[in-house]
DNA sequence: AAAATTTGACCCGC
DNA sequence: GCGGGTCAAATTTT
């Protein structure tokens, strides 16, 4: 048991090393051989997690997660022991999946620069970044986020005039963000951004392959929250969404506002402060923060929990915040864990569950239509 | 039963 | 009239 845990930690450390080396390599330019380094590092990581998976599958760790589900007095431990492929509670998987994207969202709002590929400006379109040269490989790069001006995105499709004003003249608070689809799980939907949205429309858009979906805040009526968003897949990169936000959420200002996390639908008494609410949420569910915090601690970064200064931004309602480093680790590790969970018990190919064949998934999803 | 999604109709600016 | 955004009834999901 403890051995398995230490192996997981070791694997995480390797992943962290890979990450930092990757950043250093990128910064140093392309004279080094990043692919070799990445390849060997990935091999090591995969080996370790494969061993862990095998041991876990043969081990008695399964019983733990049920009781942890109900008594989250030690959520960190729960998050750790719940990592049992095939036996994991679906809600936990769902939470993990959304937590990854939530962290991604957080990254965006802190304006952490996406990695700069050679010759690709971070202020321009995403194409070069996600395309990876267009050789038709797995292509999709997760963790690449950027914010572009609404004007830029309005010019999409060859400058067809754009929709500067519509029925309700937009306040100019529109913010367009390029968001990669979840690498695992349902890639049809854009990553969760921490708010709950209700879809109220979908439209075929001229010169676009994919329809545009219209969402408004679930609590629009209850709290008069004007927030809306439009989601559209990019023509030339279906793994990437262009999400345009209109108006700010007002629901999170309300003392009775629902939790920012979709799965934490708790209504709190008015006297509870924002901080208290965060704590409450953390205690009530295996929230994204628990695993992240646990992993951060295990990784030796001392995830302090209360990281950046609060703000009224959308992701400020995430339960607990992290510093950048912690978030990045959290992202990577959560991805890895997600990959393991999604492997289920059927797949025996460790490579496959770490890097699932995305293309098949897409085709499968498209066929359903 | 309530909430969420789907989808055709409608509205409005250009 | 066209295109994009929204409405709202019907349907599906929880």
PDB file of N, CA, C and O in Angstrom, chain A residues 315-357:
ATOM      1  N   UNK A 315     -13.121  32.557 -12.362  1.00  0.00           N
ATOM      2  CA  UNK A 315     -12.539  31.420 -11.684  1.00  0.00           C
ATOM      3  C   UNK A 315     -12.244  31.721 -10.235  1.00  0.00           C
ATOM      4  O   UNK A 315     -11.710  30.903  -9.532  1.00  0.00           O
ATOM      5  N   UNK A 316     -12.586  32.905  -9.794  1.00  0.00           N
ATOM      6  CA  UNK A 316     -12.325  33.206  -8.409  1.00  0.00           C
ATOM      7  C   UNK A 316     -13.214  32.379  -7.505  1.00  0.00           C
ATOM      8  O   UNK A 316     -12.995  32.290  -6.315  1.00  0.00           O
ATOM      9  N   UNK A 317     -14.205  31.769  -8.068  1.00  0.00           N
ATOM     10  CA  UNK A 317     -15.088  30.984  -7.240  1.00  0.00           C
ATOM     11  C   UNK A 317     -14.646  29.540  -7.153  1.00  0.00           C
ATOM     12  O   UNK A 317     -15.320  28.727  -6.569  1.00  0.00           O
ATOM     13  N   UNK A 318     -13.558  29.227  -7.755  1.00  0.00           N
ATOM     14  CA  UNK A 318     -13.031  27.900  -7.531  1.00  0.00           C
ATOM     15  C   UNK A 318     -12.726  27.750  -6.056  1.00  0.00           C
ATOM     16  O   UNK A 318     -12.395  28.689  -5.372  1.00  0.00           O
ATOM     17  N   UNK A 319     -12.858  26.545  -5.594  1.00  0.00           N
ATOM     18  CA  UNK A 319     -12.835  26.345  -4.156  1.00  0.00           C
ATOM     19  C   UNK A 319     -11.527  26.796  -3.520  1.00  0.00           C
ATOM     20  O   UNK A 319     -11.510  27.535  -2.567  1.00  0.00           O
ATOM     21  N   UNK A 320     -10.446  26.359  -4.050  1.00  0.00           N
ATOM     22  CA  UNK A 320      -9.161  26.719  -3.478  1.00  0.00           C
ATOM     23  C   UNK A 320      -8.238  27.076  -4.615  1.00  0.00           C
ATOM     24  O   UNK A 320      -8.335  26.547  -5.705  1.00  0.00           O
ATOM     25  N   UNK A 321      -7.370  27.992  -4.352  1.00  0.00           N
ATOM     26  CA  UNK A 321      -6.507  28.433  -5.430  1.00  0.00           C
ATOM     27  C   UNK A 321      -5.080  27.977  -5.195  1.00  0.00           C
ATOM     28  O   UNK A 321      -4.652  27.716  -4.098  1.00  0.00           O
ATOM     29  N   UNK A 322      -4.335  27.963  -6.251  1.00  0.00           N
ATOM     30  CA  UNK A 322      -2.959  27.499  -6.178  1.00  0.00           C
ATOM     31  C   UNK A 322      -2.057  28.502  -6.851  1.00  0.00           C
ATOM     32  O   UNK A 322      -2.475  29.299  -7.669  1.00  0.00           O
ATOM     33  N   UNK A 323      -0.777  28.397  -6.485  1.00  0.00           N
ATOM     34  CA  UNK A 323       0.170  29.183  -7.236  1.00  0.00           C
ATOM     35  C   UNK A 323       0.383  28.508  -8.580  1.00  0.00           C
ATOM     36  O   UNK A 323      -0.070  27.411  -8.827  1.00  0.00           O
ATOM     37  N   UNK A 324       1.088  29.178  -9.418  1.00  0.00           N
ATOM     38  CA  UNK A 324       1.215  28.681 -10.790  1.00  0.00           C
ATOM     39  C   UNK A 324       1.841  27.306 -10.843  1.00  0.00           C
ATOM     40  O   UNK A 324       1.399  26.422 -11.538  1.00  0.00           O
ATOM     41  N   UNK A 325       2.904  27.175 -10.082  1.00  0.00           N
ATOM     42  CA  UNK A 325       3.630  25.922 -10.175  1.00  0.00           C
ATOM     43  C   UNK A 325       2.732  24.778  -9.743  1.00  0.00           C
ATOM     44  O   UNK A 325       2.671  23.726 -10.377  1.00  0.00           O
ATOM     45  N   UNK A 326       2.046  25.032  -8.669  1.00  0.00           N
ATOM     46  CA  UNK A 326       1.161  23.998  -8.175  1.00  0.00           C
ATOM     47  C   UNK A 326       0.109  23.638  -9.189  1.00  0.00           C
ATOM     48  O   UNK A 326      -0.228  22.467  -9.384  1.00  0.00           O
ATOM     49  N   UNK A 327      -0.376  24.633  -9.852  1.00  0.00           N
ATOM     50  CA  UNK A 327      -1.426  24.370 -10.833  1.00  0.00           C
ATOM     51  C   UNK A 327      -0.920  23.527 -11.982  1.00  0.00           C
ATOM     52  O   UNK A 327      -1.584  22.614 -12.442  1.00  0.00           O
ATOM     53  N   UNK A 328       0.283  23.859 -12.415  1.00  0.00           N
ATOM     54  CA  UNK A 328       0.802  23.117 -13.546  1.00  0.00           C
ATOM     55  C   UNK A 328       1.000  21.662 -13.182  1.00  0.00           C
ATOM     56  O   UNK A 328       0.682  20.763 -13.945  1.00  0.00           O
ATOM     57  N   UNK A 329       1.509  21.453 -11.989  1.00  0.00           N
ATOM     58  CA  UNK A 329       1.702  20.082 -11.567  1.00  0.00           C
ATOM     59  C   UNK A 329       0.367  19.395 -11.456  1.00  0.00           C
ATOM     60  O   UNK A 329       0.185  18.254 -11.862  1.00  0.00           O
ATOM     61  N   UNK A 330      -0.535  20.119 -10.901  1.00  0.00           N
ATOM     62  CA  UNK A 330      -1.865  19.603 -10.726  1.00  0.00           C
ATOM     63  C   UNK A 330      -2.453  19.183 -12.061  1.00  0.00           C
ATOM     64  O   UNK A 330      -3.001  18.093 -12.238  1.00  0.00           O
ATOM     65  N   UNK A 331      -2.248  20.040 -13.043  1.00  0.00           N
ATOM     66  CA  UNK A 331      -2.746  19.727 -14.375  1.00  0.00           C
ATOM     67  C   UNK A 331      -2.144  18.439 -14.900  1.00  0.00           C
ATOM     68  O   UNK A 331      -2.845  17.535 -15.330  1.00  0.00           O
ATOM     69  N   UNK A 332      -0.843  18.390 -14.837  1.00  0.00           N
ATOM     70  CA  UNK A 332      -0.182  17.241 -15.427  1.00  0.00           C
ATOM     71  C   UNK A 332      -0.585  15.966 -14.719  1.00  0.00           C
ATOM     72  O   UNK A 332      -0.893  14.961 -15.351  1.00  0.00           O
ATOM     73  N   UNK A 333      -0.536  16.020 -13.418  1.00  0.00           N
ATOM     74  CA  UNK A 333      -0.829  14.825 -12.664  1.00  0.00           C
ATOM     75  C   UNK A 333      -2.278  14.427 -12.832  1.00  0.00           C
ATOM     76  O   UNK A 333      -2.613  13.244 -12.988  1.00  0.00           O
ATOM     77  N   UNK A 334      -3.136  15.414 -12.830  1.00  0.00           N
ATOM     78  CA  UNK A 334      -4.552  15.094 -12.988  1.00  0.00           C
ATOM     79  C   UNK A 334      -4.813  14.485 -14.350  1.00  0.00           C
ATOM     80  O   UNK A 334      -5.606  13.556 -14.487  1.00  0.00           O
ATOM     81  N   UNK A 335      -4.114  14.984 -15.336  1.00  0.00           N
ATOM     82  CA  UNK A 335      -4.252  14.378 -16.663  1.00  0.00           C
ATOM     83  C   UNK A 335      -3.852  12.923 -16.624  1.00  0.00           C
ATOM     84  O   UNK A 335      -4.522  12.059 -17.175  1.00  0.00           O
ATOM     85  N   UNK A 336      -2.736  12.709 -15.984  1.00  0.00           N
ATOM     86  CA  UNK A 336      -2.232  11.352 -15.907  1.00  0.00           C
ATOM     87  C   UNK A 336      -3.237  10.462 -15.186  1.00  0.00           C
ATOM     88  O   UNK A 336      -3.558   9.355 -15.630  1.00  0.00           O
ATOM     89  N   UNK A 337      -3.720  10.973 -14.067  1.00  0.00           N
ATOM     90  CA  UNK A 337      -4.680  10.183 -13.299  1.00  0.00           C
ATOM     91  C   UNK A 337      -5.937   9.955 -14.110  1.00  0.00           C
ATOM     92  O   UNK A 337      -6.503   8.852 -14.109  1.00  0.00           O
ATOM     93  N   UNK A 338      -6.329  10.973 -14.818  1.00  0.00           N
ATOM     94  CA  UNK A 338      -7.526  10.844 -15.640  1.00  0.00           C
ATOM     95  C   UNK A 338      -7.321   9.753 -16.674  1.00  0.00           C
ATOM     96  O   UNK A 338      -8.197   8.924 -16.928  1.00  0.00           O
ATOM     97  N   UNK A 339      -6.151   9.764 -17.248  1.00  0.00           N
ATOM     98  CA  UNK A 339      -5.860   8.749 -18.256  1.00  0.00           C
ATOM     99  C   UNK A 339      -5.949   7.365 -17.645  1.00  0.00           C
ATOM    100  O   UNK A 339      -6.473   6.426 -18.241  1.00  0.00           O
ATOM    101  N   UNK A 340      -5.451   7.251 -16.435  1.00  0.00           N
ATOM    102  CA  UNK A 340      -5.494   5.953 -15.792  1.00  0.00           C
ATOM    103  C   UNK A 340      -6.924   5.538 -15.521  1.00  0.00           C
ATOM    104  O   UNK A 340      -7.317   4.399 -15.747  1.00  0.00           O
ATOM    105  N   UNK A 341      -7.712   6.470 -15.026  1.00  0.00           N
ATOM    106  CA  UNK A 341      -9.094   6.131 -14.710  1.00  0.00           C
ATOM    107  C   UNK A 341      -9.844   5.715 -15.953  1.00  0.00           C
ATOM    108  O   UNK A 341     -10.621   4.776 -15.955  1.00  0.00           O
ATOM    109  N   UNK A 342      -9.596   6.441 -16.994  1.00  0.00           N
ATOM    110  CA  UNK A 342     -10.344   6.162 -18.211  1.00  0.00           C
ATOM    111  C   UNK A 342      -9.910   4.866 -18.869  1.00  0.00           C
ATOM    112  O   UNK A 342     -10.562   4.389 -19.776  1.00  0.00           O
ATOM    113  N   UNK A 343      -8.809   4.354 -18.407  1.00  0.00           N
ATOM    114  CA  UNK A 343      -8.363   3.110 -19.004  1.00  0.00           C
ATOM    115  C   UNK A 343      -9.332   1.989 -18.679  1.00  0.00           C
ATOM    116  O   UNK A 343      -9.420   1.009 -19.389  1.00  0.00           O
ATOM    117  N   UNK A 344     -10.048   2.180 -17.592  1.00  0.00           N
ATOM    118  CA  UNK A 344     -10.976   1.142 -17.199  1.00  0.00           C
ATOM    119  C   UNK A 344     -10.226  -0.140 -16.905  1.00  0.00           C
ATOM    120  O   UNK A 344      -9.028  -0.136 -16.667  1.00  0.00           O
ATOM    121  N   UNK A 345     -10.914  -1.239 -16.948  1.00  0.00           N
ATOM    122  CA  UNK A 345     -10.236  -2.495 -16.673  1.00  0.00           C
ATOM    123  C   UNK A 345     -10.017  -3.272 -17.955  1.00  0.00           C
ATOM    124  O   UNK A 345      -9.431  -4.339 -17.969  1.00  0.00           O
ATOM    125  N   UNK A 346     -10.498  -2.726 -19.049  1.00  0.00           N
ATOM    126  CA  UNK A 346     -10.449  -3.479 -20.288  1.00  0.00           C
ATOM    127  C   UNK A 346      -9.096  -3.388 -20.968  1.00  0.00           C
ATOM    128  O   UNK A 346      -8.580  -4.351 -21.489  1.00  0.00           O
ATOM    129  N   UNK A 347      -8.540  -2.215 -20.923  1.00  0.00           N
ATOM    130  CA  UNK A 347      -7.324  -2.022 -21.698  1.00  0.00           C
ATOM    131  C   UNK A 347      -6.112  -2.569 -20.975  1.00  0.00           C
ATOM    132  O   UNK A 347      -5.892  -2.324 -19.809  1.00  0.00           O
ATOM    133  N   UNK A 348      -5.329  -3.298 -21.700  1.00  0.00           N
ATOM    134  CA  UNK A 348      -4.101  -3.794 -21.111  1.00  0.00           C
ATOM    135  C   UNK A 348      -2.910  -3.034 -21.648  1.00  0.00           C
ATOM    136  O   UNK A 348      -1.789  -3.253 -21.259  1.00  0.00           O
ATOM    137  N   UNK A 349      -3.185  -2.150 -22.549  1.00  0.00           N
ATOM    138  CA  UNK A 349      -2.097  -1.407 -23.174  1.00  0.00           C
ATOM    139  C   UNK A 349      -1.887  -0.096 -22.427  1.00  0.00           C
ATOM    140  O   UNK A 349      -2.697   0.803 -22.488  1.00  0.00           O
ATOM    141  N   UNK A 350      -0.768  -0.010 -21.769  1.00  0.00           N
ATOM    142  CA  UNK A 350      -0.540   1.178 -20.972  1.00  0.00           C
ATOM    143  C   UNK A 350      -0.402   2.415 -21.841  1.00  0.00           C
ATOM    144  O   UNK A 350      -0.839   3.496 -21.487  1.00  0.00           O
ATOM    145  N   UNK A 351       0.208   2.261 -22.987  1.00  0.00           N
ATOM    146  CA  UNK A 351       0.333   3.406 -23.870  1.00  0.00           C
ATOM    147  C   UNK A 351      -1.024   3.904 -24.306  1.00  0.00           C
ATOM    148  O   UNK A 351      -1.264   5.093 -24.444  1.00  0.00           O
ATOM    149  N   UNK A 352      -1.890   2.962 -24.495  1.00  0.00           N
ATOM    150  CA  UNK A 352      -3.180   3.348 -25.035  1.00  0.00           C
ATOM    151  C   UNK A 352      -3.998   4.122 -24.017  1.00  0.00           C
ATOM    152  O   UNK A 352      -4.743   5.018 -24.352  1.00  0.00           O
ATOM    153  N   UNK A 353      -3.877   3.741 -22.760  1.00  0.00           N
ATOM    154  CA  UNK A 353      -4.693   4.489 -21.824  1.00  0.00           C
ATOM    155  C   UNK A 353      -4.076   5.802 -21.427  1.00  0.00           C
ATOM    156  O   UNK A 353      -4.727   6.690 -20.902  1.00  0.00           O
ATOM    157  N   UNK A 354      -2.797   5.947 -21.684  1.00  0.00           N
ATOM    158  CA  UNK A 354      -2.214   7.266 -21.470  1.00  0.00           C
ATOM    159  C   UNK A 354      -2.495   8.161 -22.665  1.00  0.00           C
ATOM    160  O   UNK A 354      -2.815   9.329 -22.544  1.00  0.00           O
ATOM    161  N   UNK A 355      -2.393   7.601 -23.834  1.00  0.00           N
ATOM    162  CA  UNK A 355      -2.644   8.365 -25.059  1.00  0.00           C
ATOM    163  C   UNK A 355      -3.718   7.664 -25.876  1.00  0.00           C
ATOM    164  O   UNK A 355      -3.411   6.957 -26.836  1.00  0.00           O
ATOM    165  N   UNK A 356      -4.954   7.843 -25.499  1.00  0.00           N
ATOM    166  CA  UNK A 356      -6.024   7.145 -26.206  1.00  0.00           C
ATOM    167  C   UNK A 356      -6.147   7.643 -27.631  1.00  0.00           C
ATOM    168  O   UNK A 356      -5.834   8.796 -27.920  1.00  0.00           O
ATOM    169  N   UNK A 357      -6.582   6.789 -28.514  1.00  0.00           N
ATOM    170  CA  UNK A 357      -6.739   7.180 -29.919  1.00  0.00           C
ATOM    171  C   UNK A 357      -7.880   8.153 -30.087  1.00  0.00           C
ATOM    172  O   UNK A 357      -9.029   7.764 -30.141  1.00  0.00           O
TER     173      UNK A 357
END
